[in-house]
Amino acid sequence: MSEPNDATFDIVILGGGSGGYAAALRAAQLDLSVALIEKGKLGGTCLHNGCIPTKALLHAAEIADQTRESAQFGVKAELVGIDMAGVNSYKDGVVSRLYKGLQGLVGGSKNITFVAGAGKLVGKNVVEVDGKRYTGRNLILASGSYAKSLPGLEVDGERIITSDHALTLDRVPASVIVLGGGVIGVEFASVWRSFGVDVTIVEALPRLVAAEDEESSKALERAFRKRKINFKVGKPFEKVEKTEKGVKLTISGGETVEAELLLVAVGRGPNTADLGYAEQGVKLDRGYVLTDERLRTGVPNVYAVGDIVPGLQLAHRGFAQGIFVAEEIAGLNPAVIDEVGIPRVTYSDPELASVGLTEAKAKEQYGDKVKTYNYNLGGNGKSQILKTAGFVKLVRVEDGPVVGVHMVGARVGELIGEAQLIYNWEAYPAEVAQLVHAHPTQNEALGEAHLALAGKPLHAHA
């Protein structure tokens, strides 16, 4: 669609990342006119600096490990080395193909006007881009997030880097300190260790991936010890100094760690500064846009989606919220998104996947009515073939539904689809136990766990 001057649209969307472009595509399907404004590349963080390129690196890391360990499967192979130019070419190729596909989807819609440039709110329903004004009967704020740092920690892009820099490294460093043991930190630590790097994770909280169920954290920590990934938990950062060979990090208690690079992986902050949000009455808390459960900001006809809304910073949450708001504006009255029902995956080796409540959160909510069952992947044929360890842990309410599913092991991220159906459809263990799972698959582990919880275990002890 051609770009008019000072035009009015049904919806003006500020930000073309996961939440913004999903809202645009759904609104276009509903025959609403859309102006989609993006200062960078369509697809945002997830496509260009997040989910997609990091998972490509993780797959390359998996190939490296499989080559290194191939003898245990009777296959003779030798890992000669990691060619970062080749790895980056593969990664960038994946991103490029998806980007072209997305450009085709958005560009092919007669209802979407794509506006390249930095937008700013200059009225309650007006966004200005390079002197042109776009008025929306409705506005969707979808301005995304950036890689955060900490006070006293100056990112230089060379020795002290963020995940953005880590994705474009042209070499394999000898050693790296990863500051932050959340999802981003453990994924990069996993990649680098597979590439032969000496890695140390420093985390202020008492355990790695602290938002996950405690048993999942402990399993990941055990696996990381086995892989010789060093980590120090409960150790807040104090200061960093540059040395002749790299960096020296001082942590709580005066302990120091030295390495060639420091990756700052302390989370992502909301991109809301200098965009005119507060000036137009949009309420912010520490930079995040506050909304109600229907993603309304409190300013009439202004909504917010994605990483700027407090909660999980996940692309698929952005997709769901973008679709929800488009349908809300179209008058379809969509069902409110259950944030707890959004699946979470950490793509390290081993993978962690979860949906619903952790055991601790369930006990806060349901007290002593909470029952758990842990099915070890040692009893699962496909997991033995893959030589992976881990478990499927179910959290349920006594005489009630399953309220949490937590999994650790190779490829368990692919099992989260069924797990989120179990949680979101409030299934009882006996109901899932009736379903027939293919053998031999890792998917069976979900079925076996529910069989056991329903009181009729097969390849497991009750």
Coordinates of C-alpha atoms in Angstrom, one line a residue:
M1 CA 0.0 0.0 0.0
S2 CA 1.4 3.5 -0.8
E3 CA 2.4 5.8 2.0
P4 CA 0.2 8.9 2.3
N5 CA 0.9 12.1 4.1
D6 CA -0.8 12.8 7.4
A7 CA -3.2 9.8 6.9
T8 CA -5.7 8.3 9.3
F9 CA -5.9 4.6 9.9
D10 CA -8.0 2.2 11.9
I11 CA -4.8 1.2 13.8
V12 CA -1.3 2.8 14.0
I13 CA 1.2 0.4 15.5
L14 CA 4.5 1.6 16.9
G15 CA 7.0 -1.2 16.5
G16 CA 7.3 -4.0 14.0
G17 CA 8.6 -6.8 16.2
S18 CA 6.7 -10.0 17.2
G19 CA 3.8 -8.2 18.9
G20 CA 3.5 -5.3 16.4
Y21 CA 3.6 -7.4 13.2
A22 CA 1.2 -10.0 14.6
A23 CA -1.3 -7.3 15.4
A24 CA -0.8 -5.8 11.9
L25 CA -1.3 -9.1 10.1
R26 CA -4.4 -10.1 12.2
A27 CA -5.9 -6.6 11.8
A28 CA -5.4 -6.8 8.1
Q29 CA -7.2 -10.1 8.0
L30 CA -10.1 -8.4 9.8
D31 CA -10.1 -5.7 7.0
L32 CA -8.8 -2.9 9.2
S33 CA -6.4 -0.4 7.8
V34 CA -3.0 -0.4 9.5
A35 CA 0.1 1.8 9.6
L36 CA 3.0 -0.3 10.9
I37 CA 6.0 1.8 12.0
E38 CA 9.4 0.3 12.6
K39 CA 12.8 2.1 12.9
G40 CA 14.9 -1.0 12.5
K41 CA 14.1 -4.3 10.7
L42 CA 10.7 -5.8 10.5
G43 CA 10.7 -8.8 12.9
G44 CA 12.4 -7.0 15.7
T45 CA 14.6 -8.5 18.4
C46 CA 13.3 -12.1 18.1
L47 CA 14.1 -12.5 14.4
H48 CA 17.3 -10.5 14.2
N49 CA 18.9 -10.4 17.7
G50 CA 17.1 -13.0 19.8
C51 CA 15.2 -16.3 19.4
I52 CA 16.1 -17.2 15.8
P53 CA 19.9 -16.4 15.6
T54 CA 20.5 -17.8 19.1
K55 CA 18.8 -21.1 18.4
A56 CA 20.8 -21.4 15.2
L57 CA 23.9 -21.0 17.2
L58 CA 22.6 -23.6 19.7
H59 CA 22.0 -26.1 16.8
A60 CA 25.6 -25.5 15.6
A61 CA 26.7 -26.2 19.2
E62 CA 24.7 -29.4 19.2
I63 CA 26.3 -30.6 16.0
A64 CA 29.8 -29.9 17.5
D65 CA 28.9 -32.0 20.6
Q66 CA 27.5 -34.8 18.5
T67 CA 30.7 -34.8 16.4
R68 CA 32.9 -34.8 19.5
E69 CA 30.9 -37.6 21.1
S70 CA 30.1 -39.7 18.1
A71 CA 32.3 -42.6 19.1
Q72 CA 29.7 -43.6 21.8
F73 CA 27.3 -44.3 18.9
G74 CA 29.8 -46.3 17.0
V75 CA 30.4 -43.5 14.5
K76 CA 34.0 -42.4 13.9
A77 CA 34.3 -38.7 13.4
E78 CA 36.7 -35.9 14.4
L79 CA 35.9 -32.4 15.4
V80 CA 38.6 -30.3 13.6
G81 CA 37.3 -27.0 14.9
I82 CA 34.7 -24.3 14.8
D83 CA 34.6 -22.1 11.7
M84 CA 32.8 -19.0 13.0
A85 CA 32.5 -17.5 9.5
G86 CA 30.7 -20.7 8.5
V87 CA 28.5 -20.7 11.6
N88 CA 27.6 -17.0 11.1
S89 CA 26.8 -17.6 7.5
Y90 CA 24.4 -20.5 8.4
K91 CA 22.8 -18.4 11.2
D92 CA 22.4 -15.3 9.0
G93 CA 21.0 -17.5 6.2
V94 CA 18.2 -18.7 8.5
V95 CA 17.4 -15.2 9.6
S96 CA 17.5 -13.8 6.0
R97 CA 15.0 -16.4 4.7
L98 CA 12.6 -15.8 7.5
Y99 CA 12.9 -12.0 7.1
K100 CA 12.2 -12.2 3.4
G101 CA 9.1 -14.3 4.1
L102 CA 7.9 -11.8 6.7
Q103 CA 8.5 -8.9 4.4
G104 CA 6.4 -10.7 1.8
L105 CA 3.5 -11.2 4.3
V106 CA 3.4 -7.6 5.4
G107 CA 4.2 -6.1 2.0
G108 CA 1.6 -8.3 0.3
S109 CA -1.3 -7.0 2.4
K110 CA -3.4 -4.2 0.8
N111 CA -4.5 -3.2 4.3
I112 CA -1.0 -2.6 5.8
T113 CA 1.2 0.5 5.2
F114 CA 4.7 -0.2 6.3
V115 CA 6.5 3.0 7.5
A116 CA 10.3 2.8 7.9
G117 CA 11.6 5.2 10.5
A118 CA 11.6 6.2 14.2
G119 CA 8.1 7.1 15.5
K120 CA 7.1 9.2 18.5
L121 CA 3.8 9.9 20.1
V122 CA 2.9 13.5 19.5
G123 CA -0.8 13.2 20.4
K124 CA -3.0 10.7 22.1
N125 CA -3.7 9.0 18.8
V126 CA -0.9 10.5 16.6
V127 CA 2.6 9.1 15.8
E128 CA 5.1 11.3 14.0
V129 CA 7.8 9.8 11.8
D130 CA 10.3 12.0 10.0
G131 CA 7.9 15.0 10.1
K132 CA 4.9 13.0 8.8
R133 CA 2.0 12.3 11.1
Y134 CA 0.0 9.1 11.3
T135 CA -3.3 9.2 13.1
G136 CA -4.9 6.1 14.4
R137 CA -8.5 5.5 15.6
N138 CA -6.6 3.1 17.8
L139 CA -2.9 2.9 18.8
I140 CA -0.8 -0.1 19.7
L141 CA 2.5 0.5 21.4
A142 CA 4.9 -2.4 20.6
S143 CA 8.3 -0.7 20.9
G144 CA 10.1 -3.8 22.3
S145 CA 13.2 -4.1 24.5
Y146 CA 16.9 -3.7 24.6
A147 CA 19.8 -5.6 26.3
K148 CA 20.2 -4.1 29.8
S149 CA 23.4 -3.5 31.7
L150 CA 24.1 -2.6 35.3
P151 CA 25.4 0.6 37.0
G152 CA 29.2 0.7 36.8
L153 CA 29.3 -1.7 33.9
E154 CA 30.1 0.1 30.7
V155 CA 29.5 -2.1 27.6
D156 CA 32.1 -1.3 25.0
G157 CA 31.2 -4.0 22.4
E158 CA 34.7 -5.5 22.5
R159 CA 35.6 -6.9 25.9
I160 CA 32.3 -6.2 27.7
I161 CA 29.5 -7.2 25.4
T162 CA 25.7 -7.9 25.3
S163 CA 23.9 -10.7 23.5
D164 CA 23.7 -8.4 20.4
H165 CA 27.5 -8.3 20.1
A166 CA 27.8 -12.0 21.0
L167 CA 25.7 -12.9 18.0
T168 CA 28.2 -11.3 15.6
L169 CA 31.5 -12.5 17.1
D170 CA 33.9 -13.5 14.3
R171 CA 36.0 -15.7 16.6
V172 CA 35.7 -18.3 19.3
P173 CA 37.0 -16.7 22.5
A174 CA 39.3 -18.7 24.8
S175 CA 37.3 -17.8 27.9
V176 CA 34.1 -15.9 28.8
I177 CA 32.4 -14.7 32.0
V178 CA 28.6 -14.7 31.6
L179 CA 27.1 -12.2 34.0
G180 CA 23.5 -13.5 34.6
G181 CA 22.3 -17.0 34.9
G182 CA 18.8 -16.5 33.4
V183 CA 17.7 -17.9 30.0
I184 CA 20.0 -15.7 27.9
G185 CA 23.0 -16.3 30.0
V186 CA 22.7 -20.1 30.2
E187 CA 21.9 -20.4 26.5
F188 CA 25.1 -18.5 25.5
A189 CA 27.1 -20.4 28.2
S190 CA 25.9 -23.7 26.6
V191 CA 26.9 -22.6 23.1
W192 CA 30.3 -21.4 24.0
R193 CA 31.1 -24.5 26.1
S194 CA 30.2 -26.7 23.1
F195 CA 32.5 -24.6 21.0
G196 CA 35.3 -25.3 23.5
V197 CA 35.3 -22.1 25.5
D198 CA 36.1 -21.9 29.2
V199 CA 32.9 -20.5 30.6
T200 CA 32.0 -19.1 34.1
I201 CA 28.5 -17.9 34.9
V202 CA 28.0 -15.4 37.7
E203 CA 24.5 -15.0 39.1
A204 CA 23.3 -12.9 42.0
L205 CA 20.2 -15.1 42.7
P206 CA 20.6 -18.4 44.6
R207 CA 20.3 -20.6 41.5
L208 CA 20.5 -20.7 37.7
V209 CA 17.2 -20.0 35.8
A210 CA 15.7 -19.0 39.1
A211 CA 12.2 -18.4 37.6
E212 CA 11.9 -22.1 36.8
D213 CA 10.9 -24.9 39.2
E214 CA 13.7 -25.6 41.7
E215 CA 14.1 -29.2 40.6
S216 CA 14.6 -28.0 37.0
S217 CA 17.3 -25.5 38.2
K218 CA 19.1 -28.2 40.1
A219 CA 19.0 -30.6 37.1
L220 CA 20.5 -27.9 34.9
E221 CA 23.2 -27.2 37.4
R222 CA 24.1 -30.9 37.6
A223 CA 24.3 -31.1 33.9
F224 CA 26.4 -27.9 33.6
R225 CA 28.9 -29.3 36.3
K226 CA 29.2 -32.4 34.2
R227 CA 29.9 -30.3 31.1
K228 CA 32.5 -28.3 33.1
I229 CA 30.6 -25.1 32.8
N230 CA 31.6 -23.2 36.0
F231 CA 29.0 -21.1 37.8
K232 CA 28.8 -19.0 40.9
V233 CA 25.3 -18.4 42.3
G234 CA 24.3 -16.0 45.1
K235 CA 27.2 -13.8 44.0
P236 CA 26.2 -10.2 43.1
F237 CA 28.5 -8.3 40.8
E238 CA 30.6 -5.6 42.4
K239 CA 33.0 -4.2 39.8
V240 CA 34.8 -5.0 36.5
E241 CA 38.2 -3.9 35.3
K242 CA 39.9 -4.3 31.9
T243 CA 43.2 -6.2 32.0
E244 CA 45.9 -6.7 29.5
K245 CA 44.3 -9.9 28.2
G246 CA 40.6 -9.2 28.9
V247 CA 38.5 -8.4 31.9
K248 CA 38.6 -9.1 35.7
L249 CA 35.2 -9.3 37.5
T250 CA 35.0 -8.8 41.2
I251 CA 32.0 -10.4 42.9
S252 CA 30.5 -10.4 46.4
G253 CA 33.1 -11.3 49.0
G254 CA 36.0 -9.9 47.0
E255 CA 36.3 -13.0 44.8
T256 CA 37.6 -12.3 41.3
V257 CA 37.2 -14.1 37.9
E258 CA 39.2 -13.3 34.8
A259 CA 38.4 -14.0 31.1
E260 CA 38.9 -12.7 27.6
L261 CA 35.2 -11.5 27.4
L262 CA 32.4 -10.5 29.7
L263 CA 28.9 -11.1 28.4
V264 CA 26.3 -9.0 30.2
A265 CA 23.2 -11.1 30.3
V266 CA 21.2 -9.4 33.0
G267 CA 17.9 -9.3 31.1
R268 CA 16.2 -6.9 28.8
G269 CA 14.6 -3.5 29.5
P270 CA 11.6 -1.8 27.9
N271 CA 12.2 0.5 24.9
T272 CA 9.9 3.4 26.1
A273 CA 12.3 6.3 26.7
D274 CA 11.8 9.4 24.6
L275 CA 8.9 8.0 22.7
G276 CA 6.3 10.5 24.1
Y277 CA 4.4 7.8 26.1
A278 CA 4.3 9.6 29.5
E279 CA 3.6 13.0 27.9
Q280 CA 0.4 11.5 26.4
G281 CA -0.8 10.1 29.7
V282 CA 0.4 6.5 29.3
K283 CA 1.3 5.2 32.8
L284 CA 4.8 3.7 33.2
D285 CA 6.5 1.8 36.0
R286 CA 10.3 1.6 35.7
G287 CA 9.9 2.1 32.0
Y288 CA 7.2 -0.6 31.5
V289 CA 3.8 0.3 30.2
L290 CA 1.0 -0.6 32.6
T291 CA -2.1 -2.2 31.2
D292 CA -5.2 -4.0 32.3
E293 CA -5.9 -7.7 31.4
R294 CA -7.2 -6.5 28.0
L295 CA -3.9 -4.7 27.3
R296 CA -5.5 -1.3 27.5
T297 CA -3.2 1.5 28.8
G298 CA -5.8 3.7 30.4
V299 CA -5.6 6.2 27.6
P300 CA -8.7 5.6 25.4
N301 CA -8.0 3.4 22.4
V302 CA -4.3 3.0 23.2
Y303 CA -3.0 -0.5 23.8
A304 CA 0.4 -2.0 24.5
V305 CA 1.8 -5.5 23.7
G306 CA 5.1 -7.4 24.0
D307 CA 8.2 -6.8 26.0
I308 CA 7.1 -3.3 27.1
V309 CA 4.2 -4.9 29.1
P310 CA 5.4 -6.4 32.5
G311 CA 5.6 -10.2 32.3
L312 CA 7.4 -12.8 30.3
Q313 CA 9.5 -11.4 27.5
L314 CA 8.8 -14.0 24.9
A315 CA 8.1 -13.7 21.2
H316 CA 5.1 -16.0 21.4
R317 CA 3.6 -13.9 24.1
G318 CA 4.0 -11.0 21.8
F319 CA 2.3 -12.9 19.0
A320 CA -0.6 -13.8 21.2
Q321 CA -1.0 -10.3 22.6
G322 CA -0.8 -8.7 19.1
I323 CA -3.6 -11.0 17.8
F324 CA -5.6 -10.4 21.0
V325 CA -5.5 -6.6 20.6
A326 CA -6.4 -6.7 16.9
E327 CA -9.4 -8.9 17.7
E328 CA -10.3 -6.6 20.6
I329 CA -10.3 -3.5 18.4
A330 CA -12.3 -5.4 15.8
G331 CA -15.0 -6.1 18.4
L332 CA -14.5 -9.9 18.6
N333 CA -14.2 -9.9 22.4
P334 CA -11.3 -12.4 22.5
A335 CA -10.7 -14.5 25.7
V336 CA -8.1 -12.9 28.0
I337 CA -4.6 -14.5 27.8
D338 CA -3.7 -16.6 30.8
E339 CA 0.0 -15.5 31.4
V340 CA 0.7 -18.7 33.4
G341 CA -0.5 -20.8 30.5
I342 CA 2.3 -19.4 28.2
P343 CA 5.0 -22.1 27.6
R344 CA 8.6 -21.3 28.5
V345 CA 11.7 -23.0 26.9
T346 CA 15.4 -22.6 27.7
Y347 CA 17.3 -24.0 24.7
S348 CA 20.5 -24.9 26.5
D349 CA 21.9 -28.5 26.7
P350 CA 19.9 -29.9 28.4
E351 CA 16.8 -28.0 27.5
L352 CA 14.3 -26.8 30.0
A353 CA 10.6 -26.5 29.2
S354 CA 7.7 -25.6 31.4
V355 CA 4.1 -24.3 31.6
G356 CA 1.9 -23.4 34.5
L357 CA 2.8 -23.2 38.1
T358 CA 6.1 -24.3 39.8
E359 CA 5.7 -26.5 42.8
A360 CA 6.5 -23.6 45.1
K361 CA 3.9 -21.3 43.4
A362 CA 1.3 -24.1 43.4
K363 CA 1.8 -24.6 47.2
E364 CA 1.3 -20.8 47.8
Q365 CA -2.0 -21.0 45.9
Y366 CA -3.3 -24.5 46.9
G367 CA -1.4 -25.4 50.1
D368 CA -1.2 -29.1 51.0
K369 CA -3.6 -30.1 48.2
V370 CA -0.6 -30.0 45.8
K371 CA 0.7 -33.4 44.6
T372 CA 3.8 -33.8 42.3
Y373 CA 5.1 -36.7 40.3
N374 CA 8.6 -36.9 38.7
Y375 CA 9.0 -39.3 35.8
N376 CA 12.7 -39.9 35.1
L377 CA 13.7 -40.1 31.4
G378 CA 15.7 -43.2 32.3
G379 CA 12.5 -45.1 31.8
N380 CA 11.9 -43.6 28.3
G381 CA 13.3 -45.6 25.3
K382 CA 13.8 -42.6 23.0
S383 CA 15.7 -40.7 25.6
Q384 CA 18.0 -43.6 26.1
I385 CA 18.6 -43.8 22.4
L386 CA 19.5 -40.1 22.5
K387 CA 21.6 -40.6 25.6
T388 CA 19.9 -37.8 27.4
A389 CA 19.0 -37.5 31.1
G390 CA 16.2 -35.5 32.7
F391 CA 12.6 -35.8 33.8
V392 CA 9.0 -34.8 33.4
K393 CA 7.6 -33.3 36.6
L394 CA 3.9 -32.9 37.0
V395 CA 2.3 -30.6 39.6
R396 CA -1.4 -31.2 40.2
V397 CA -4.1 -30.3 42.7
E398 CA -5.4 -33.3 44.6
D399 CA -8.7 -34.4 42.9
G400 CA -8.1 -31.6 40.5
P401 CA -6.3 -30.7 37.2
V402 CA -2.6 -30.6 36.4
V403 CA -1.5 -27.0 37.1
G404 CA 2.2 -27.3 36.1
V405 CA 4.4 -29.3 33.8
H406 CA 8.2 -29.0 34.0
M407 CA 10.7 -30.9 31.8
V408 CA 14.4 -31.2 31.5
G409 CA 16.3 -33.1 28.8
A410 CA 17.4 -33.0 25.2
R411 CA 14.6 -31.8 22.8
V412 CA 12.0 -31.4 25.6
G413 CA 11.1 -28.0 24.1
E414 CA 9.3 -29.9 21.4
L415 CA 7.1 -31.5 24.0
I416 CA 5.8 -28.3 25.4
G417 CA 2.9 -28.1 22.9
E418 CA 1.1 -31.0 24.5
A419 CA 2.0 -29.8 27.9
Q420 CA 0.4 -26.4 27.4
L421 CA -2.8 -28.1 26.1
I422 CA -2.9 -30.2 29.3
Y423 CA -2.5 -27.0 31.4
N424 CA -4.7 -24.7 29.4
W425 CA -7.5 -27.2 29.1
E426 CA -7.3 -28.0 32.8
A427 CA -6.9 -31.7 32.2
Y428 CA -6.9 -34.3 35.0
P429 CA -4.2 -36.9 35.0
A430 CA -6.8 -39.7 34.3
E431 CA -7.9 -37.9 31.2
V432 CA -4.4 -37.6 29.8
A433 CA -3.7 -41.2 30.8
Q434 CA -6.4 -42.3 28.3
L435 CA -4.5 -40.8 25.4
V436 CA -2.2 -43.1 23.4
H437 CA 1.4 -41.8 22.9
A438 CA 3.5 -43.2 20.1
H439 CA 6.4 -45.5 21.0
P440 CA 9.3 -44.9 21.1
T441 CA 9.1 -41.2 21.5
Q442 CA 10.1 -38.7 24.2
N443 CA 6.4 -37.6 24.0
E444 CA 5.6 -40.9 25.8
A445 CA 7.3 -39.5 28.9
L446 CA 4.4 -37.1 29.3
G447 CA 1.9 -39.9 28.9
E448 CA 3.8 -42.2 31.3
A449 CA 4.0 -39.4 33.9
H450 CA 0.2 -39.0 33.7
L451 CA -0.4 -42.7 33.9
A452 CA 1.6 -42.9 37.1
L453 CA -0.2 -39.9 38.6
A454 CA -3.5 -41.5 37.6
G455 CA -2.4 -44.5 39.7
K456 CA -1.6 -46.9 36.9
P457 CA 2.1 -46.6 36.1
L458 CA 3.6 -48.6 33.2
H459 CA 7.4 -48.1 32.9
A460 CA 7.6 -46.3 36.2
H461 CA 7.1 -46.8 39.9
A462 CA 4.0 -45.1 41.4

